[in-house]
Short mmCIF file of C-alpha atoms in Angstrom, two decimals:
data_model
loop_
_atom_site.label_atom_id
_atom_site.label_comp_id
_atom_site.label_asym_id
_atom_site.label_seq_id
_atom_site.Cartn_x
_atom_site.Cartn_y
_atom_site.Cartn_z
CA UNK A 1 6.10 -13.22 -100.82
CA UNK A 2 7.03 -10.00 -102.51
CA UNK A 3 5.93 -7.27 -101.13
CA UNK A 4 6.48 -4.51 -103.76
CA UNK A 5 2.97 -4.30 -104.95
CA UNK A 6 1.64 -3.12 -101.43
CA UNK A 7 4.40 -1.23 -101.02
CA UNK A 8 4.39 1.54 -104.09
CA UNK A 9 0.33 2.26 -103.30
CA UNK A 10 -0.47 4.06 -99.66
CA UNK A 11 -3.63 2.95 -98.74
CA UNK A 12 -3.54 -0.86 -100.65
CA UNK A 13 -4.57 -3.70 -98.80
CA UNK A 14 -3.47 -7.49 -100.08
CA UNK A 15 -5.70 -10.60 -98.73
CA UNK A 16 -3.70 -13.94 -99.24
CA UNK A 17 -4.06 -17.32 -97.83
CA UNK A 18 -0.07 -18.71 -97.40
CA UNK A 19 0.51 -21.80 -96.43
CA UNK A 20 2.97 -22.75 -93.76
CA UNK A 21 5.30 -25.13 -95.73
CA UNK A 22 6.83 -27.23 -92.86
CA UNK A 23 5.66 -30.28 -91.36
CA UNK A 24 7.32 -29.51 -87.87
CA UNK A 25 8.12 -26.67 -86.02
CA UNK A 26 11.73 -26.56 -85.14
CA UNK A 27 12.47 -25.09 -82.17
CA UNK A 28 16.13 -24.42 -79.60
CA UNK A 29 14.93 -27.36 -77.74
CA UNK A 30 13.96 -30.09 -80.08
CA UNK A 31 11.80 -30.46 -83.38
CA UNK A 32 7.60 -31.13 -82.83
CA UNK A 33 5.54 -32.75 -85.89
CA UNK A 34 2.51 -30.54 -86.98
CA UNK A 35 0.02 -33.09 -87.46
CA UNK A 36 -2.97 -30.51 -88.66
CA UNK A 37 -2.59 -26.89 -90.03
CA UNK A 38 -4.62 -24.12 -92.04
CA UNK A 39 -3.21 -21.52 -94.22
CA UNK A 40 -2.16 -18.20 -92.60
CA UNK A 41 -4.85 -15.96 -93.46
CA UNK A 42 -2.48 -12.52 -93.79
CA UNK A 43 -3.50 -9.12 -94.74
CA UNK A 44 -1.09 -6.07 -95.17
CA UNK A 45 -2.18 -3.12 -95.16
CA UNK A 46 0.19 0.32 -96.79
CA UNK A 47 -0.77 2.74 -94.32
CA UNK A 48 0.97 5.44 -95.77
CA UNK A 49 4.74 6.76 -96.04
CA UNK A 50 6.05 3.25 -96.33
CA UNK A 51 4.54 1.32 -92.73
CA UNK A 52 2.68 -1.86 -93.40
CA UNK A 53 0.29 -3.55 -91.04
CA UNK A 54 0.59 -7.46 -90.98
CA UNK A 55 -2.30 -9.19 -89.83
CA UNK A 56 -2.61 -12.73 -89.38
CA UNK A 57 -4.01 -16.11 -87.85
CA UNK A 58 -3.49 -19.69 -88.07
CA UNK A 59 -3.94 -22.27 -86.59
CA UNK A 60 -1.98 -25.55 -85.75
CA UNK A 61 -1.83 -29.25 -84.25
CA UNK A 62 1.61 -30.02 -83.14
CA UNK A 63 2.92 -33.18 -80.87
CA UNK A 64 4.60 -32.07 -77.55
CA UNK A 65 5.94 -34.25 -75.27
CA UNK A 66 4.33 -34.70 -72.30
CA UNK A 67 6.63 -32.87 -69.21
CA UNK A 68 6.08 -35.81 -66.97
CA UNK A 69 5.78 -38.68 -69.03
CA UNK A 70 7.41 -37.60 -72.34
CA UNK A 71 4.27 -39.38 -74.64
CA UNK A 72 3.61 -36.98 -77.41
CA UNK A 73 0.06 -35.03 -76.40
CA UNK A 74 -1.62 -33.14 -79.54
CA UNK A 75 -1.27 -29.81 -78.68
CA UNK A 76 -3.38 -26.38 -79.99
CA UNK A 77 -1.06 -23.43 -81.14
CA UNK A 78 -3.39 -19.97 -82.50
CA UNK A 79 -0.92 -17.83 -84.06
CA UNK A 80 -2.53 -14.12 -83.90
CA UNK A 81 -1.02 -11.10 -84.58
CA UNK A 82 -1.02 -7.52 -85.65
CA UNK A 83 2.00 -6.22 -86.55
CA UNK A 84 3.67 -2.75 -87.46
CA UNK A 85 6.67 -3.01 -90.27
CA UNK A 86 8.64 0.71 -91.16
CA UNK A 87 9.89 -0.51 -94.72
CA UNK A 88 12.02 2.59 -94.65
CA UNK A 89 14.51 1.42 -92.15
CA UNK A 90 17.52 -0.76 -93.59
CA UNK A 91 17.60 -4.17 -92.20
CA UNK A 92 20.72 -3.20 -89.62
CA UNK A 93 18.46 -0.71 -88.79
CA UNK A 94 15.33 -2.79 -87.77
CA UNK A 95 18.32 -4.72 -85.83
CA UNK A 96 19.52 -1.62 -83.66
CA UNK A 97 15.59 -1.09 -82.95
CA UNK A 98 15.33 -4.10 -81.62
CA UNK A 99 12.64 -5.17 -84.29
CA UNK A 100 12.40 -8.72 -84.46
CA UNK A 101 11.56 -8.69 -88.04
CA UNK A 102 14.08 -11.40 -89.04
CA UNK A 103 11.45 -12.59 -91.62
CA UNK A 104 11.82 -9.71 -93.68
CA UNK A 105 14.59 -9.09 -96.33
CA UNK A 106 14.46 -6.19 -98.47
CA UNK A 107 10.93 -6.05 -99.52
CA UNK A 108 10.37 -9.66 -99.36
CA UNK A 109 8.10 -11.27 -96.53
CA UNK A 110 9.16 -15.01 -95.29
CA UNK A 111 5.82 -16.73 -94.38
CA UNK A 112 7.94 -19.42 -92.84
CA UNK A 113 9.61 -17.55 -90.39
CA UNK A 114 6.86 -14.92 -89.70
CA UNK A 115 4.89 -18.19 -88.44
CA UNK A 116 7.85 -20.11 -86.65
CA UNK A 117 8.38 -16.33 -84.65
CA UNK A 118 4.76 -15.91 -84.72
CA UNK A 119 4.40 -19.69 -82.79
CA UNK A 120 7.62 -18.84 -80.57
CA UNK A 121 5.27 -16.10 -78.58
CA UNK A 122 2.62 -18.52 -78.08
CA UNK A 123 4.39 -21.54 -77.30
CA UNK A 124 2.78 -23.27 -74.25
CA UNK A 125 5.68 -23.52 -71.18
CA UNK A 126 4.31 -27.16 -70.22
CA UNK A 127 2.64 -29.89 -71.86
CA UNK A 128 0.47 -32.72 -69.73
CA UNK A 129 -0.83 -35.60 -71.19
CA UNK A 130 -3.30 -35.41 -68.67
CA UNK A 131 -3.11 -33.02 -65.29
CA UNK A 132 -3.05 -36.43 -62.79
CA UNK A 133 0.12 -37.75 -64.95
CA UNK A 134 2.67 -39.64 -62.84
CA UNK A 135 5.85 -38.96 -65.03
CA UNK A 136 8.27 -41.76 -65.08
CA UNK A 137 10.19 -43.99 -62.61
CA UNK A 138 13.15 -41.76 -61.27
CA UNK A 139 15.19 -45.00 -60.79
CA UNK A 140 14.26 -47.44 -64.33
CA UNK A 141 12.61 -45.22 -66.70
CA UNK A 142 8.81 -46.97 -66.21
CA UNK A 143 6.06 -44.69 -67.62
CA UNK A 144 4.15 -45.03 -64.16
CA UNK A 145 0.64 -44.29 -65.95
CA UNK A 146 1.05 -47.84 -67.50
CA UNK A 147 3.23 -50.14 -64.92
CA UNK A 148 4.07 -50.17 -61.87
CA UNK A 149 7.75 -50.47 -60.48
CA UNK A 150 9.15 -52.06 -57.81
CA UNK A 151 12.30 -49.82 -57.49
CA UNK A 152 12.55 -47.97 -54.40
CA UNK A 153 12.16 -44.00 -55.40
CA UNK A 154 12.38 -42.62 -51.58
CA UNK A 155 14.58 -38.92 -52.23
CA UNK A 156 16.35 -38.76 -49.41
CA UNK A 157 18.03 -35.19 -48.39
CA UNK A 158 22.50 -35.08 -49.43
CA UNK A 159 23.07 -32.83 -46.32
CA UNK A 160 22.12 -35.42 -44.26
CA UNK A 161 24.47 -37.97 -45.13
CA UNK A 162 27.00 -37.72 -42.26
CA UNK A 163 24.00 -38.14 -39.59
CA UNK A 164 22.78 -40.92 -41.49
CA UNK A 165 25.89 -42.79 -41.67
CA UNK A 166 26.35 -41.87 -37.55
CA UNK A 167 23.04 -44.12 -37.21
CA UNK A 168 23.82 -47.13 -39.49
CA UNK A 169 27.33 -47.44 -37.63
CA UNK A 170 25.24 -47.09 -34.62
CA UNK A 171 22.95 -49.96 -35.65
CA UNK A 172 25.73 -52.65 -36.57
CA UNK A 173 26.85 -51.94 -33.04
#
């Protein structure tokens, strides 16, 4: 989106509905289907001597995998933000100020990126498919929500290996 027009009138305000053209969000650990999204409903504002607002929303449906189980669970994500962007500043610039704007080049505006940082901020830390989940089998890889396993899970402590091995000696004696 080219943001010239906004940017040559203090004062001008743009409305736009952008859509989001990706079907997944990719992110450093693994890519996640978006199975429902609206438009990003984005406003920028010129508020004088070349700093835009960005204001946006949108939401999406995206499949996480569960943290105990790993079954993909439909998951909300409400992107929501209000943003400050100093056009004046060079993109090394924005860099050294430790603006994250990596969505902005020149005077053009990424929707695509905007989002994927927007969703980055919001990401949930852990997904459940439901809060009693029982993961999987430690031992054979069994979701335990639908079977059973007869594998023996007990976790027993390293450090006590040498005692351990002082009482099986003792019982063969």
């Amino acid at each position: 989106m080219n943001l010239t027009e906004v940017i040559l009138e203090d004062g001008k305000v743009i409305h736009s509905q952008e859509e989001f053209s990706e079907n997944e969000f990719r992110m450093p650990d693994g890519n996640y289907p978006i199975v429902r999204k609206t438009p990003l409903d984005l406003t920028i504002t010129n508020k004088g001597k070349k700093v835009l607002e960005l204001k946006g929303k949108m939401d999406a449906e995206v499949l996480i995998p569960c943290a105990r189980c790993l079954e993909n669970v439909p998951a909300s994500i409400h992107i929501d933000f209000d943003e400050e962007i100093d056009m004046k500043l060079s993109d090394e610039e924005r860099t050294n100020a430790l603006d994250e704007s990596d969505f902005l080049h020149g005077y053009n505006l990424d929707v695509d990126r905007l989002v994927l940082s927007e969703a980055l901020l919001v990401w949930p830390m852990k997904v459940l498919c439901k809060p009693d989940c029982k993961g999987l089998c430690p031992v054979c890889g069994q979701n335990l929500n639908i079977k059973t396993c007869g594998c023996d899970r007990t976790v027993l402590d390293p450090r006590m290996a040498k005692i351990r091995a002082l009482f099986n000696d003792f019982k063969e004696v």
